[in-house]
Short mmCIF file of C-alpha atoms and ligand atoms in Angstrom, two decimals:
data_model
loop_
_atom_site.label_atom_id
_atom_site.label_comp_id
_atom_site.label_asym_id
_atom_site.label_seq_id
_atom_site.Cartn_x
_atom_site.Cartn_y
_atom_site.Cartn_z
CA MET A 1 15.15 49.15 -67.60
CA THR A 2 12.23 51.48 -66.94
CA GLU A 3 9.14 49.69 -65.72
CA THR A 4 5.80 50.73 -67.15
CA ILE A 5 3.26 51.49 -64.46
CA GLN A 6 0.38 49.11 -64.95
CA PRO A 7 -3.18 50.42 -64.89
CA GLY A 8 -5.52 49.09 -62.22
CA THR A 9 -2.60 48.10 -60.02
CA LEU A 10 -1.92 48.52 -56.31
CA TYR A 11 1.81 48.69 -55.56
CA VAL A 12 2.80 47.83 -51.97
CA VAL A 13 6.02 49.82 -51.65
CA SER A 14 8.57 49.42 -48.85
CA THR A 15 10.30 52.57 -47.66
CA PRO A 16 13.32 53.13 -45.33
CA ILE A 17 13.22 52.35 -41.58
CA GLY A 18 15.38 55.35 -40.76
CA ASN A 19 18.17 55.79 -43.26
CA LEU A 20 16.73 57.56 -46.31
CA GLY A 21 19.26 55.77 -48.50
CA ASP A 22 17.51 52.45 -47.90
CA ILE A 23 15.07 52.60 -50.79
CA THR A 24 15.36 50.87 -54.15
CA HIS A 25 15.59 52.55 -57.55
CA ARG A 26 12.47 50.64 -58.49
CA ALA A 27 10.51 51.89 -55.47
CA LEU A 28 11.42 55.50 -56.34
CA HIS A 29 10.37 54.95 -59.94
CA ILE A 30 7.03 53.49 -58.89
CA LEU A 31 6.39 56.24 -56.32
CA GLY A 32 7.23 58.88 -58.90
CA ASN A 33 4.89 57.51 -61.55
CA VAL A 34 1.74 56.13 -59.96
CA ASP A 35 -1.40 58.31 -59.95
CA VAL A 36 -1.57 58.56 -56.18
CA ILE A 37 0.29 57.44 -53.08
CA ALA A 38 -1.77 56.27 -50.08
CA ALA A 39 0.40 57.07 -47.06
CA GLU A 40 -0.02 56.22 -43.38
CA ASP A 41 1.15 59.72 -42.48
CA THR A 42 1.38 62.14 -45.38
CA ARG A 43 3.80 64.46 -43.51
CA THR A 44 6.26 61.62 -42.85
CA SER A 45 6.10 60.40 -46.42
CA ARG A 46 6.44 63.95 -47.75
CA VAL A 47 9.90 64.16 -46.15
CA LEU A 48 11.00 61.07 -48.07
CA LEU A 49 9.37 62.15 -51.34
CA ASP A 50 10.80 65.68 -51.12
CA HIS A 51 14.25 64.20 -50.54
CA TYR A 52 13.95 62.38 -53.87
CA GLY A 53 12.08 65.15 -55.73
CA ILE A 54 8.88 63.11 -56.10
CA THR A 55 5.70 65.18 -56.48
CA THR A 56 3.04 62.46 -56.81
CA PRO A 57 -0.17 63.42 -54.92
CA LEU A 58 -0.56 61.88 -51.47
CA VAL A 59 -3.72 60.80 -49.68
CA SER A 60 -3.83 59.56 -46.11
CA TYR A 61 -4.52 55.91 -45.43
CA PHE A 62 -4.32 54.88 -41.79
CA LEU A 63 -6.18 52.53 -39.46
CA GLN A 64 -8.81 55.06 -38.40
CA ASN A 65 -9.81 56.10 -41.94
CA GLU A 66 -9.40 52.72 -43.63
CA LEU A 67 -13.13 52.03 -43.97
CA ARG A 68 -13.74 55.33 -45.69
CA ARG A 69 -10.58 55.33 -47.80
CA ILE A 70 -10.58 51.78 -49.14
CA PRO A 71 -13.67 52.17 -51.40
CA GLU A 72 -12.20 55.37 -52.89
CA LEU A 73 -8.86 53.74 -53.60
CA VAL A 74 -10.42 50.56 -54.96
CA GLN A 75 -12.63 52.67 -57.23
CA ARG A 76 -9.51 54.32 -58.64
CA LEU A 77 -8.04 50.89 -59.34
CA LYS A 78 -11.24 49.69 -61.02
CA THR A 79 -11.19 52.66 -63.36
CA GLY A 80 -7.62 51.94 -64.44
CA GLY A 81 -5.77 54.09 -61.93
CA SER A 82 -2.53 53.12 -60.23
CA VAL A 83 -2.02 53.43 -56.48
CA ALA A 84 1.06 52.93 -54.28
CA VAL A 85 0.59 52.26 -50.59
CA VAL A 86 3.39 53.18 -48.17
CA SER A 87 3.64 53.24 -44.39
CA ASP A 88 5.67 55.51 -42.13
CA ALA A 89 8.58 53.11 -42.31
CA GLY A 90 9.49 49.72 -43.71
CA THR A 91 7.11 47.30 -45.33
CA PRO A 92 3.40 48.20 -45.42
CA GLY A 93 1.26 45.47 -43.87
CA ILE A 94 3.93 44.49 -41.34
CA SER A 95 2.60 45.95 -38.06
CA ASP A 96 1.33 48.75 -40.29
CA PRO A 97 -1.83 49.31 -42.37
CA ALA A 98 -2.08 47.78 -45.87
CA PHE A 99 -3.60 44.33 -45.39
CA ALA A 100 -7.22 45.47 -45.63
CA LEU A 101 -6.49 47.50 -48.76
CA VAL A 102 -4.62 44.61 -50.39
CA ARG A 103 -7.50 42.25 -49.64
CA ALA A 104 -10.12 44.69 -50.94
CA ALA A 105 -8.12 45.34 -54.10
CA LEU A 106 -7.81 41.61 -54.80
CA GLN A 107 -11.52 41.05 -54.12
CA GLU A 108 -12.31 43.64 -56.78
CA GLY A 109 -10.02 41.97 -59.30
CA ALA A 110 -7.19 44.51 -59.15
CA GLN A 111 -3.58 43.47 -59.54
CA VAL A 112 -1.35 43.78 -56.46
CA ILE A 113 2.42 44.07 -56.85
CA SER A 114 4.87 44.12 -53.95
CA VAL A 115 7.91 46.36 -54.29
CA PRO A 116 10.30 45.00 -51.65
CA GLY A 117 12.68 46.87 -49.40
CA ALA A 118 13.47 47.46 -45.75
CA SER A 119 11.69 45.86 -42.82
CA ALA A 120 12.91 46.17 -39.25
CA MET A 121 12.26 42.52 -38.44
CA LEU A 122 14.56 41.07 -41.12
CA THR A 123 17.14 43.80 -40.61
CA ALA A 124 17.40 42.78 -36.94
CA LEU A 125 17.13 39.03 -37.49
CA VAL A 126 19.96 38.67 -39.99
CA ALA A 127 22.46 40.51 -37.77
CA SER A 128 21.27 38.87 -34.52
CA GLY A 129 23.47 35.80 -34.79
CA LEU A 130 20.45 33.68 -33.81
CA PRO A 131 19.22 30.94 -36.17
CA THR A 132 17.55 32.36 -39.27
CA GLU A 133 16.44 29.23 -41.14
CA ARG A 134 13.13 29.15 -39.24
CA PHE A 135 11.67 32.05 -37.31
CA VAL A 136 8.33 33.52 -36.25
CA PHE A 137 7.34 37.16 -36.26
CA GLU A 138 5.08 38.07 -33.34
CA GLY A 139 4.74 41.81 -33.99
CA PHE A 140 3.82 43.80 -30.86
CA LEU A 141 2.75 41.77 -27.81
CA PRO A 142 -0.72 42.59 -26.48
CA HIS A 143 -0.53 44.95 -23.50
CA LYS A 144 -3.30 43.30 -21.52
CA LYS A 145 -5.70 40.67 -22.82
CA GLY A 146 -3.93 37.61 -24.18
CA ARG A 147 -0.47 38.78 -23.16
CA LYS A 148 0.22 35.94 -20.74
CA THR A 149 -0.90 33.30 -23.24
CA ARG A 150 1.24 34.81 -25.98
CA ILE A 151 4.31 34.93 -23.74
CA GLY A 152 3.72 31.30 -22.79
CA GLN A 153 3.58 30.38 -26.48
CA ILE A 154 6.81 32.25 -27.14
CA ALA A 155 8.47 30.42 -24.24
CA GLY A 156 7.56 27.09 -25.90
CA GLU A 157 8.49 28.17 -29.43
CA PRO A 158 11.45 26.28 -30.93
CA ARG A 159 11.99 28.78 -33.76
CA THR A 160 13.71 32.13 -33.35
CA VAL A 161 11.14 34.75 -32.31
CA VAL A 162 11.11 38.35 -33.53
CA LEU A 163 9.12 40.99 -31.62
CA TYR A 164 8.54 44.72 -31.96
CA GLU A 165 8.54 46.73 -28.75
CA SER A 166 8.50 50.35 -27.64
CA PRO A 167 11.20 51.75 -25.34
CA HIS A 168 8.79 52.41 -22.48
CA ARG A 169 7.53 48.82 -22.47
CA ILE A 170 10.76 46.97 -23.09
CA GLU A 171 11.63 46.53 -19.40
CA ARG A 172 8.25 44.99 -18.64
CA THR A 173 8.45 42.72 -21.68
CA LEU A 174 11.96 41.49 -20.91
CA GLY A 175 10.87 40.89 -17.30
CA ASP A 176 7.85 38.85 -18.40
CA LEU A 177 9.95 36.88 -20.89
CA ALA A 178 12.70 36.17 -18.35
CA GLU A 179 10.09 34.87 -15.94
CA ALA A 180 8.44 32.65 -18.57
CA MET A 181 11.49 31.19 -20.28
CA GLY A 182 14.44 31.28 -17.91
CA ASP A 183 17.60 32.26 -19.62
CA ARG A 184 17.84 32.24 -23.33
CA ARG A 185 19.97 34.19 -25.79
CA ALA A 186 18.40 37.34 -27.16
CA VAL A 187 19.31 40.50 -29.05
CA LEU A 188 17.87 43.96 -28.56
CA ALA A 189 18.27 45.80 -31.86
CA ARG A 190 17.75 49.54 -31.52
CA GLU A 191 17.57 52.40 -34.00
CA LEU A 192 18.53 50.17 -36.94
CA THR A 193 20.05 51.98 -39.93
CA LYS A 194 20.18 55.23 -37.92
CA LYS A 195 22.93 57.25 -36.24
CA PHE A 196 22.53 55.60 -32.83
CA GLU A 197 22.10 52.05 -34.10
CA GLU A 198 22.94 49.54 -31.38
CA MET A 199 22.79 45.76 -30.95
CA ARG A 200 22.71 44.60 -27.34
CA ARG A 201 23.44 40.87 -27.15
CA GLY A 202 23.15 38.57 -24.16
CA THR A 203 20.62 36.47 -22.33
CA VAL A 204 17.11 37.74 -21.68
CA SER A 205 18.07 38.49 -18.04
CA GLU A 206 21.28 40.25 -19.06
CA LEU A 207 19.31 42.42 -21.46
CA LEU A 208 16.83 43.16 -18.68
CA ASP A 209 19.67 44.28 -16.36
CA GLY A 210 21.09 46.39 -19.18
CA VAL A 211 17.73 48.05 -19.84
CA ARG A 212 17.38 48.86 -16.14
CA ASN A 213 20.85 50.43 -16.06
CA ALA A 214 20.63 52.20 -19.41
CA PRO A 215 17.03 52.57 -20.64
CA PRO A 216 17.07 52.38 -24.43
CA ARG A 217 15.57 55.16 -26.51
CA GLY A 218 14.15 54.95 -30.01
CA GLU A 219 12.76 52.00 -31.91
CA ILE A 220 13.39 48.42 -30.84
CA VAL A 221 13.27 44.92 -32.28
CA LEU A 222 13.77 42.02 -29.91
CA VAL A 223 15.09 38.72 -31.30
CA ILE A 224 14.89 35.69 -29.00
CA GLU A 225 16.43 32.28 -29.40
CA GLY A 226 13.92 29.42 -29.73
CA CYS A 227 13.61 26.93 -26.93
CA ASP A 228 15.19 23.54 -26.99
CA ARG A 229 13.23 21.37 -29.46
CA ARG A 230 12.74 18.54 -26.94
CA GLN A 231 11.35 21.04 -24.44
CA ALA A 232 8.99 22.38 -27.14
CA GLY A 233 7.82 18.85 -27.93
CA ALA A 234 7.06 18.21 -24.29
CA GLN A 235 5.08 21.42 -24.04
CA THR A 236 3.02 20.78 -27.16
CA ASP A 237 2.58 17.02 -26.82
CA GLU A 238 4.72 16.47 -29.89
CA GLY A 239 7.54 14.75 -28.11
CA GLU A 240 7.66 12.05 -30.82
CA ASP A 241 9.11 14.51 -33.33
CA LYS A 242 11.71 12.46 -35.21
CA GLU A 243 12.89 15.05 -37.73
CA THR A 244 16.60 14.92 -38.37
CA ASP A 245 17.25 18.44 -39.61
CA HIS A 246 19.82 20.77 -38.12
CA GLY A 247 17.60 21.92 -35.25
N1 LIG B 301 6.33 48.30 -41.20
C1 LIG B 301 7.50 48.36 -40.36
C2 LIG B 301 8.51 47.29 -40.78
O1 LIG B 301 8.38 46.76 -41.88
O2 LIG B 301 9.43 47.01 -40.03
C3 LIG B 301 7.15 48.27 -38.89
C4 LIG B 301 6.23 49.33 -38.40
S1 LIG B 301 5.80 49.20 -36.70
C5 LIG B 301 4.50 50.37 -36.58
C6 LIG B 301 7.08 50.11 -35.92
C7 LIG B 301 7.98 49.22 -35.08
O3 LIG B 301 8.96 48.61 -35.92
C8 LIG B 301 8.79 49.99 -34.05
O4 LIG B 301 8.05 50.18 -32.85
C9 LIG B 301 9.97 49.06 -33.84
O5 LIG B 301 9.59 47.99 -32.99
C10 LIG B 301 10.19 48.54 -35.26
N2 LIG B 301 11.14 49.42 -35.98
C11 LIG B 301 10.86 50.24 -37.00
N3 LIG B 301 11.97 50.89 -37.40
C12 LIG B 301 12.97 50.46 -36.60
C13 LIG B 301 14.36 50.75 -36.50
N4 LIG B 301 14.94 51.63 -37.32
N5 LIG B 301 15.10 50.11 -35.56
C14 LIG B 301 14.52 49.22 -34.73
N6 LIG B 301 13.21 48.90 -34.77
C15 LIG B 301 12.44 49.51 -35.70
#
């Protein structure tokens, strides 16, 4: 069924995280029929759109031009235009720009519709073999300020933790995590959906050794097992937790 593009609507459209086949029919229809696509990097998005023969005009929308671009885009919505926002890869708003635009659009009474698709965090999590019923997404760890605190929180986190990391920081991050949490199961998911996709499974220290021996290239998601619930209770003064779920 063909969906009518709704006037005054911001569509938050997920795009592939590597494999161009990972985009829904609906996303292509929306991208092909909105008035304008706000893209994090217009050259990156052009590759995808050309692949599918989509000629919708693109405007750039990235962190550094957000303040200038948002009023223009919101004005389009207020006058009945339709806008799709996409990022370089995956779901806009997840470690990518979109949040500020979504908030501004809602504040001005526009409709916001999410068009779901790929995201690296869920792609890694569901194949990790680590518990999926409760998890936390931590995005990228801070490089300096607040890093130690955040790593301490992750060490005391009973839910599965999902992190994004770059190849040149992964050794440092695994080292910091190993020091803070001892040995815990973890999965390094690399180049998901792409030719050199790889899942390295082991403990945090085993992954650290592996990274030292064979530095990983490309894009990385790190999935880490939560700590023992009793240990978490002790660390957060919630040792009286009497829940009887499967944790
Ligand atoms: N919005 C995206 C999403 O929904 O997943 C995330 C964008 S964030 C700027 C980019 C980070 O996502 C990369 O540094 C990496 O940690 C992760 N990532 C993106 N694509 C990936 C892939 N194909 N394989 C592994 N990790 C990926």
